[in-house]
Amino acid sequence: MSTSTIPQHEVVIVGGGQAGLSLSHYLQAQGLDHVVFEKHRALHSWSTQRWDNFCLVTPNWQCALPGHPYAGDDPHGFMKKEQIVQYLAAFRKSVDAPLREGVAVQQIRPAPGGFVVRSSAGECFAGQVVVASGGYHTPIVPRLAERLPPSIRQIHSADYRNADQLPPGKVLVVGSGQSGAQIAEDLHLAGRQVVLAVGDAPRCARFYRGRDVVDWLADMGYYDMPVTQHPLREGVRDNTNHYVTGRDGGRDIDLRRFALEGMDLFGVLEGLQADGDTLRFAPRLAEVLDRADATYNGINASIDKYIAERGIDAPAGAPYVPVWQPAAERATLSLAASGITSVVWCIGFAPDFGWLDAPVFNGRGHPVHTRGVTAVPGLYFLGLPWLHTWGSGRFSGVARDAEYLAERIAQRHASLGAGEPLRARPAHVQLQAALA
Ligand SMILES: Cc1cc2nc3c(=O)[nH]c(=O)nc-3n(C[C@H](O)[C@H](O)[C@H](O)COP(=O)(O)OP(=O)(O)OC[C@H]3O[C@@H](n4cnc5c(N)ncnc54)[C@H](O)[C@@H]3O)c2cc1C
């Protein structure tokens, strides 16, 4: 290929979600040439990968995308799916990013002076690359799913829309993180009989001492704490999100209460016996429920301490007292005998950065970086959970991270000879020679 036909960009951003567009906002402010490659439609995950009754878990005031803070009349409410989509459509308009939709990045490899980016639209050269392709790539479904009877309908949480999607009969929901707990509740409220394999996810209260727990934690500085100061350090990136909901104005999700109302709770799903019908569960339902409650009470206790130390006038609070206990641990369940006709897998997603050909991954395939900056000069990540703070992978913290990366990118751009066209730079001349 002739070098003159290779498009050149100072910065290529992979992914047109809120992270990619946030970065574009700041790169435009820096006056830096860039392009955003998005393999589907910008911001599509909020309309294509959320269930019908989805609403934010985080309060509206935490929707703080750059130049586009939440401006509605319900800052302490929780936007529903359609409202989120509208909020994001307005954000997209305000950023007006140089977007290339329907362009999938298929390979990025370092090259002298930058990176060669191969996409479904051809090849280009980028001085710097930002991976903003999200943290939820490949839906995780365990191998035992292959051995379930074909009569059982199986879907992943990413494909769950509503109860009507599933055949009549009991639904097995596997996993009780944010998605699993909310989908189990959605089915339960729709009158479906739910069997829930409860996982290790922690939970937290929606409201405590007269306010949303998020408001207290914000005052306590939790959302400004960098990952380097978290007690778990980078280990916190592996944590499952606490389950709680914003539905109907926000409330706790109490699985014990669901059990009282008829939901059938089991421990962690561990396997399927050779008969292809009998599910095996870890006989520690009581333990996982207790642990989730301990986290719930622990967070509330930290709020109590904060209130006491400052002498804040707030209504009294009390520790959560379990409203239900499992009568006995059950380790097996027959799919046929129990009447389960469908399974919703809510056990998360695996990262897929297979198209990024750069030595920046640890043994588990997770990128290694400091605040999004990798050891490969000019290569960055944005939008990942706890990239820098709790809000890095959410609406609340991505702006801060994007602004930081835009500054780093501008500094590198300046140090490499800002003002000169890319092709005039010595390193890039080498690349052109290599590609010619
Ligand atoms: C079920 C669920 C509920 C959530 N609830 C909340 C909440 O209440 N509050 C909150 O603040 N956050 C919430 N989040 C977290 C977060 O806000 C979202 O995950 C958000 O979508 C992250 O934005 P992003 O831009 O980082 O990634 P994404 O939205 O995933 O965007 C990445 C984009 O990259 C594109 N892409 C990927 N690979 C390529 C490629 N090779 N080439 C080109 N394009 C590519 C994708 O098509 C996608 O559009 C939730 C997440 C989930 C999954």
XYZ file of C-alpha atoms and ligand atoms in Angstrom:
489
model
C 0.000 0.000 0.000
C 1.294 3.461 -0.832
C 2.003 5.496 2.278
C 0.230 8.524 0.875
C -3.083 6.645 0.978
C -2.863 5.748 4.654
C -5.001 8.134 6.675
C -3.209 9.607 9.680
C -4.657 10.685 12.980
C -2.968 12.190 15.938
C -5.233 10.104 18.208
C -7.468 7.106 17.515
C -10.122 6.359 20.136
C -11.555 2.845 20.069
C -15.168 2.864 21.261
C -17.922 5.439 21.028
C -19.472 4.930 24.443
C -19.564 7.571 27.149
C -15.815 7.095 27.734
C -14.772 7.598 24.118
C -17.026 10.625 23.681
C -15.848 12.128 26.981
C -12.283 11.957 25.760
C -13.276 13.530 22.462
C -14.758 16.435 24.437
C -11.390 17.126 26.073
C -9.281 16.461 22.974
C -11.348 19.019 21.095
C -10.636 21.487 23.885
C -6.930 20.696 23.422
C -7.305 21.192 19.667
C -5.982 17.702 18.974
C -6.870 15.849 15.793
C -8.612 12.558 16.553
C -11.170 10.050 15.350
C -13.518 7.757 17.293
C -14.058 4.303 15.811
C -17.268 2.654 17.003
C -18.153 -0.775 15.705
C -21.894 -0.365 16.238
C -23.681 2.897 17.040
C -22.299 5.375 19.540
C -23.625 4.800 23.064
C -25.569 1.765 21.889
C -24.955 -0.359 24.981
C -27.570 1.612 26.939
C -30.301 0.837 24.422
C -29.207 -2.612 23.246
C -27.898 -4.269 26.400
C -30.299 -3.207 29.133
C -33.637 -4.723 30.081
C -36.916 -2.857 29.555
C -37.411 -1.861 33.201
C -33.762 -0.873 33.609
C -33.050 2.251 35.564
C -29.864 3.695 36.966
C -28.507 2.380 40.232
C -26.569 5.607 40.687
C -28.539 8.801 41.404
C -29.059 11.218 38.559
C -26.784 13.856 40.062
C -23.894 11.456 39.479
C -24.482 11.703 35.728
C -21.644 14.140 35.279
C -20.432 13.661 31.734
C -18.142 16.481 30.582
C -19.982 19.631 29.615
C -23.240 17.783 30.134
C -24.175 17.372 33.803
C -27.642 16.091 34.641
C -29.928 19.117 34.445
C -33.327 17.586 35.156
C -35.585 18.240 38.103
C -34.892 14.965 39.914
C -31.208 14.892 40.875
C -31.832 12.312 43.592
C -33.937 10.103 41.330
C -32.832 7.348 38.968
C -33.343 7.726 35.238
C -35.150 4.961 33.436
C -33.753 3.413 30.271
C -35.457 5.795 27.849
C -34.432 8.845 29.895
C -30.824 7.637 29.974
C -30.883 7.183 26.209
C -32.218 10.751 25.822
C -29.615 12.144 28.223
C -26.908 10.422 26.189
C -28.313 11.558 22.851
C -28.024 15.140 24.081
C -24.489 14.432 25.297
C -23.547 13.035 21.899
C -24.900 16.171 20.247
C -23.045 18.468 22.620
C -19.715 16.677 22.038
C -20.159 16.406 18.273
C -17.229 14.000 18.103
C -15.495 12.993 14.878
C -17.246 9.630 14.976
C -16.914 6.767 12.519
C -19.789 4.440 13.350
C -19.954 0.883 12.051
C -16.167 0.663 12.034
C -14.726 -2.235 14.045
C -11.096 -2.023 15.050
C -9.594 -5.418 14.251
C -5.954 -4.936 15.131
C -3.718 -2.326 16.663
C 0.011 -2.798 16.734
C 2.788 -0.478 17.834
C 4.938 0.890 15.040
C 7.698 3.481 14.962
C 6.206 6.804 16.017
C 2.800 5.410 16.908
C 0.447 2.608 15.961
C -0.958 0.932 12.894
C -4.725 0.586 13.288
C -6.481 -1.979 11.100
C -10.249 -1.727 11.041
C -13.209 -2.827 8.944
C -12.737 0.491 7.117
C -9.089 -0.151 6.267
C -5.759 0.819 7.772
C -4.623 4.054 9.302
C -1.794 5.364 11.390
C -2.280 6.834 14.854
C 0.245 8.796 16.841
C -1.560 7.755 20.026
C -4.366 5.284 20.822
C -6.982 5.267 23.550
C -8.880 2.055 24.219
C -12.350 3.067 25.390
C -14.072 -0.115 24.333
C -15.817 -0.771 27.638
C -15.354 -3.405 30.285
C -18.171 -5.759 29.335
C -17.220 -7.718 26.232
C -17.861 -11.450 26.173
C -20.858 -12.667 28.189
C -19.726 -15.398 30.562
C -21.693 -18.634 30.327
C -20.278 -21.716 32.078
C -19.535 -24.891 30.146
C -22.260 -26.776 31.994
C -24.733 -24.730 29.956
C -23.889 -26.943 26.975
C -25.238 -29.980 28.835
C -28.564 -28.514 29.930
C -31.589 -30.091 28.216
C -32.335 -28.359 24.890
C -35.870 -27.671 26.135
C -34.454 -25.145 28.617
C -34.239 -21.630 27.191
C -30.959 -19.983 28.150
C -30.025 -16.329 27.831
C -27.348 -14.066 29.245
C -28.229 -10.963 31.244
C -27.035 -8.851 28.270
C -29.941 -10.292 26.252
C -32.596 -10.179 28.962
C -35.401 -7.733 28.179
C -38.473 -8.792 30.162
C -40.340 -11.734 31.678
C -42.395 -12.325 28.519
C -39.248 -13.312 26.663
C -39.074 -16.504 28.709
C -41.339 -19.553 28.380
C -43.922 -20.285 31.090
C -42.466 -22.091 34.102
C -39.844 -21.342 36.695
C -36.813 -19.230 35.843
C -33.391 -19.994 37.251
C -31.378 -16.801 37.658
C -27.701 -17.527 38.214
C -25.777 -14.803 40.001
C -26.830 -12.018 42.326
C -24.597 -9.108 41.380
C -26.181 -5.857 40.246
C -27.687 -7.402 37.104
C -28.686 -10.748 38.630
C -30.363 -9.234 41.680
C -32.260 -6.689 39.583
C -33.298 -9.224 36.941
C -34.457 -11.645 39.654
C -36.492 -8.771 41.120
C -37.873 -7.850 37.687
C -39.073 -11.422 37.139
C -40.383 -11.675 40.697
C -42.389 -8.441 40.322
C -43.743 -9.756 37.013
C -45.188 -12.671 38.949
C -42.695 -15.263 37.764
C -41.473 -18.033 40.036
C -37.760 -17.463 40.422
C -35.056 -19.812 41.617
C -32.001 -17.699 42.416
C -28.473 -19.083 42.708
C -27.068 -16.466 45.076
C -23.451 -15.537 44.459
C -20.837 -13.753 46.512
C -21.916 -10.200 45.642
C -22.104 -7.733 48.510
C -25.050 -5.421 49.009
C -25.619 -1.947 50.342
C -28.542 0.106 51.565
C -30.253 2.573 49.272
C -31.112 5.035 52.041
C -29.667 5.373 55.513
C -29.902 8.046 58.167
C -32.234 10.109 56.010
C -30.233 10.188 52.780
C -29.165 8.080 49.841
C -26.090 6.106 50.889
C -24.391 7.455 47.740
C -24.825 10.998 49.090
C -23.173 10.058 52.386
C -20.319 8.261 50.640
C -19.794 11.278 48.388
C -19.502 13.550 51.449
C -17.125 11.037 52.996
C -14.834 11.327 49.988
C -15.230 7.716 48.876
C -15.731 8.625 45.245
C -12.522 10.673 45.187
C -10.389 7.899 46.661
C -7.866 6.727 44.064
C -7.384 3.014 43.598
C -3.899 3.410 45.051
C -5.440 4.333 48.405
C -8.143 1.670 48.453
C -7.475 -1.029 51.074
C -7.563 -3.669 48.307
C -5.474 -1.539 45.927
C -5.918 -2.806 42.346
C -7.627 -5.927 43.701
C -10.776 -3.828 44.036
C -11.103 -3.949 40.230
C -12.135 -7.602 40.581
C -14.895 -6.868 43.092
C -18.504 -7.557 42.209
C -20.745 -4.501 42.438
C -23.037 -4.161 45.433
C -26.643 -4.973 44.713
C -29.243 -2.282 45.309
C -31.735 -0.661 42.953
C -32.971 2.710 41.738
C -36.300 1.235 40.725
C -39.455 3.075 41.825
C -37.448 5.892 43.334
C -34.831 3.590 44.827
C -34.857 0.875 47.457
C -32.840 -1.948 48.944
C -32.758 -5.328 47.327
C -33.281 -7.767 50.178
C -33.078 -11.329 48.907
C -34.353 -12.604 52.255
C -37.545 -10.633 51.753
C -37.876 -12.129 48.274
C -37.535 -15.564 49.883
C -40.387 -14.722 52.245
C -42.410 -13.773 49.175
C -41.741 -17.096 47.463
C -38.413 -16.742 45.654
C -36.410 -19.955 45.976
C -32.859 -19.197 47.076
C -29.902 -21.540 46.656
C -26.167 -21.084 47.141
C -23.606 -20.625 44.383
C -24.250 -22.872 41.343
C -21.364 -25.312 41.218
C -22.213 -27.877 38.561
C -24.558 -30.239 36.789
C -24.561 -33.934 37.525
C -23.964 -36.521 34.817
C -27.720 -37.082 34.463
C -27.936 -33.639 32.819
C -30.814 -32.741 35.135
C -29.533 -32.302 38.670
C -27.923 -28.980 39.487
C -25.364 -28.816 42.269
C -25.095 -25.818 44.580
C -22.572 -24.879 47.228
C -24.356 -25.533 50.536
C -23.529 -22.101 51.918
C -26.531 -19.928 51.192
C -26.682 -18.746 54.803
C -23.039 -17.710 54.615
C -23.337 -15.668 51.405
C -26.478 -13.925 52.670
C -24.781 -13.143 55.975
C -21.720 -11.790 54.201
C -23.809 -9.511 51.970
C -25.597 -8.215 55.071
C -22.290 -7.713 56.870
C -21.131 -5.445 54.038
C -24.456 -3.613 54.153
C -24.143 -3.068 57.906
C -20.446 -2.219 57.601
C -21.117 0.596 55.129
C -23.888 1.925 57.348
C -21.604 1.758 60.378
C -19.019 3.869 58.540
C -21.773 6.421 57.896
C -22.710 6.322 61.605
C -19.094 7.050 62.488
C -18.897 9.940 60.035
C -22.103 11.429 61.430
C -20.979 10.995 65.030
C -17.544 12.510 64.463
C -19.049 15.618 62.896
C -22.041 15.910 65.142
C -24.351 15.901 62.113
C -28.042 16.060 62.853
C -29.497 13.013 61.093
C -32.323 10.601 61.830
C -31.333 7.498 63.786
C -30.328 4.308 62.003
C -30.148 0.683 63.045
C -28.322 -2.376 61.759
C -30.198 -4.620 59.352
C -31.774 -7.601 61.073
C -32.345 -10.636 58.826
C -36.016 -11.200 58.050
C -35.497 -14.780 56.862
C -33.023 -17.613 57.264
C -32.668 -20.722 55.112
C -34.220 -23.649 57.003
C -31.503 -25.949 55.653
C -28.778 -25.892 53.037
C -29.843 -27.605 49.822
C -27.089 -28.879 47.550
C -29.078 -30.259 44.608
C -32.115 -29.420 42.499
C -33.725 -31.372 39.671
C -34.527 -29.139 36.731
C -37.382 -31.379 35.582
C -38.945 -31.929 38.997
C -38.732 -28.242 39.924
C -40.339 -27.066 36.677
C -37.465 -24.816 35.581
C -37.892 -23.965 31.904
C -35.383 -21.158 31.476
C -32.060 -19.911 32.796
C -30.749 -16.336 32.886
C -26.964 -16.282 33.290
C -25.978 -13.220 35.286
C -22.355 -14.014 36.023
C -20.748 -11.179 34.174
C -18.502 -10.618 31.202
C -14.924 -11.422 30.257
C -12.684 -8.779 28.705
C -11.711 -9.200 25.062
C -8.813 -7.070 23.928
C -7.602 -9.734 21.495
C -7.314 -7.126 18.751
C -4.761 -5.117 20.707
C -1.345 -6.436 19.852
C 0.687 -4.732 22.569
C 2.451 -6.071 25.661
C 0.194 -4.403 28.215
C -1.779 -7.335 29.653
C -1.356 -9.382 32.794
C -1.762 -13.148 32.919
C -5.532 -12.818 33.220
C -5.879 -10.672 30.128
C -6.449 -7.468 32.105
C -4.611 -4.329 31.020
C -1.840 -3.075 33.266
C -1.840 0.698 33.592
C -1.535 3.588 35.968
C -4.540 5.833 35.733
C -5.073 4.573 32.189
C -1.479 5.162 31.070
C 0.245 1.954 29.943
C 3.934 1.130 29.693
C 3.691 1.425 25.890
C 4.172 5.121 25.128
C 1.068 6.626 23.545
C -1.277 3.761 24.497
C -4.033 4.388 27.055
C -7.195 2.833 28.516
C -10.295 4.706 29.613
C -13.648 3.776 31.162
C -12.598 0.646 33.037
C -13.912 -0.054 36.548
C -11.616 1.542 39.146
C -9.257 2.749 36.416
C -8.597 5.551 38.883
C -11.597 5.859 41.202
C -14.916 4.137 41.901
C -16.605 6.207 39.208
C -14.065 5.523 36.434
C -16.306 2.930 34.793
C -19.440 4.924 35.491
C -21.086 8.225 34.624
C -19.653 9.946 37.672
C -15.905 9.534 37.225
C -15.178 9.154 33.545
C -14.897 12.908 32.917
C -12.070 13.299 35.428
C -10.171 10.403 33.849
C -10.789 11.642 30.297
C -9.535 15.116 31.183
C -6.407 13.629 32.741
C -5.679 11.461 29.693
C -6.315 14.363 27.303
C -3.637 16.323 29.175
C -1.208 13.421 28.994
C -1.929 12.991 25.294
C -1.412 16.703 24.655
C 1.888 16.618 26.553
C 3.131 13.702 24.476
C 1.940 15.385 21.315
C 3.881 18.513 22.266
C 6.997 16.549 23.160
C 6.911 14.754 19.796
C 6.834 17.961 17.811
C 3.388 19.529 17.875
C 2.595 21.680 14.918
C 4.390 19.484 12.465
C 2.335 17.121 10.368
C 2.636 13.521 11.578
C 4.374 12.433 8.444
C 7.138 14.981 9.009
C 8.278 13.306 12.179
C 11.319 11.151 11.930
C 9.758 8.121 13.613
C 6.834 8.307 11.335
C 8.967 8.520 8.280
C 10.389 5.183 9.390
C 6.897 3.764 9.579
C 6.041 4.981 6.123
C 9.098 3.259 4.836
C 8.063 0.086 6.601
C 4.559 0.176 5.139
C 5.565 1.126 1.623
C -26.115 -3.643 33.431
C -25.280 -2.424 33.697
C -25.763 -1.415 34.514
C -25.022 -0.251 34.746
N -25.556 0.722 35.553
C -24.846 1.853 35.760
C -25.377 2.914 36.566
O -26.466 2.822 37.124
N -24.641 4.044 36.701
C -23.420 4.198 36.121
O -22.829 5.278 36.269
N -22.882 3.204 35.403
C -23.551 2.035 35.210
N -22.986 1.036 34.455
C -21.570 1.116 34.094
C -21.193 1.989 32.881
O -21.748 3.273 32.974
C -21.552 1.344 31.561
O -20.955 0.070 31.465
C -21.128 2.179 30.351
O -21.717 1.634 29.210
C -19.610 2.269 30.190
O -19.314 3.138 29.127
P -18.013 2.933 28.229
O -18.005 3.996 27.208
O -16.821 2.777 29.087
O -18.240 1.491 27.554
P -19.375 1.012 26.556
O -20.652 1.681 26.799
O -19.342 -0.492 26.613
O -18.831 1.510 25.151
C -17.723 0.909 24.507
C -17.980 0.964 23.030
O -16.852 0.410 22.364
C -17.288 -0.254 21.201
N -16.264 -1.199 20.817
C -15.822 -2.289 21.494
N -14.848 -2.914 20.811
C -14.644 -2.194 19.679
C -13.776 -2.353 18.555
N -12.899 -3.362 18.495
N -13.855 -1.444 17.566
C -14.723 -0.394 17.634
N -15.580 -0.216 18.663
C -15.534 -1.100 19.673
C -18.594 -0.899 21.652
O -19.452 -1.185 20.552
C -19.167 0.146 22.588
O -20.088 1.002 21.962
C -23.730 -0.124 34.185
C -23.230 -1.161 33.384
C -23.990 -2.285 33.134
C -23.414 -3.372 32.260
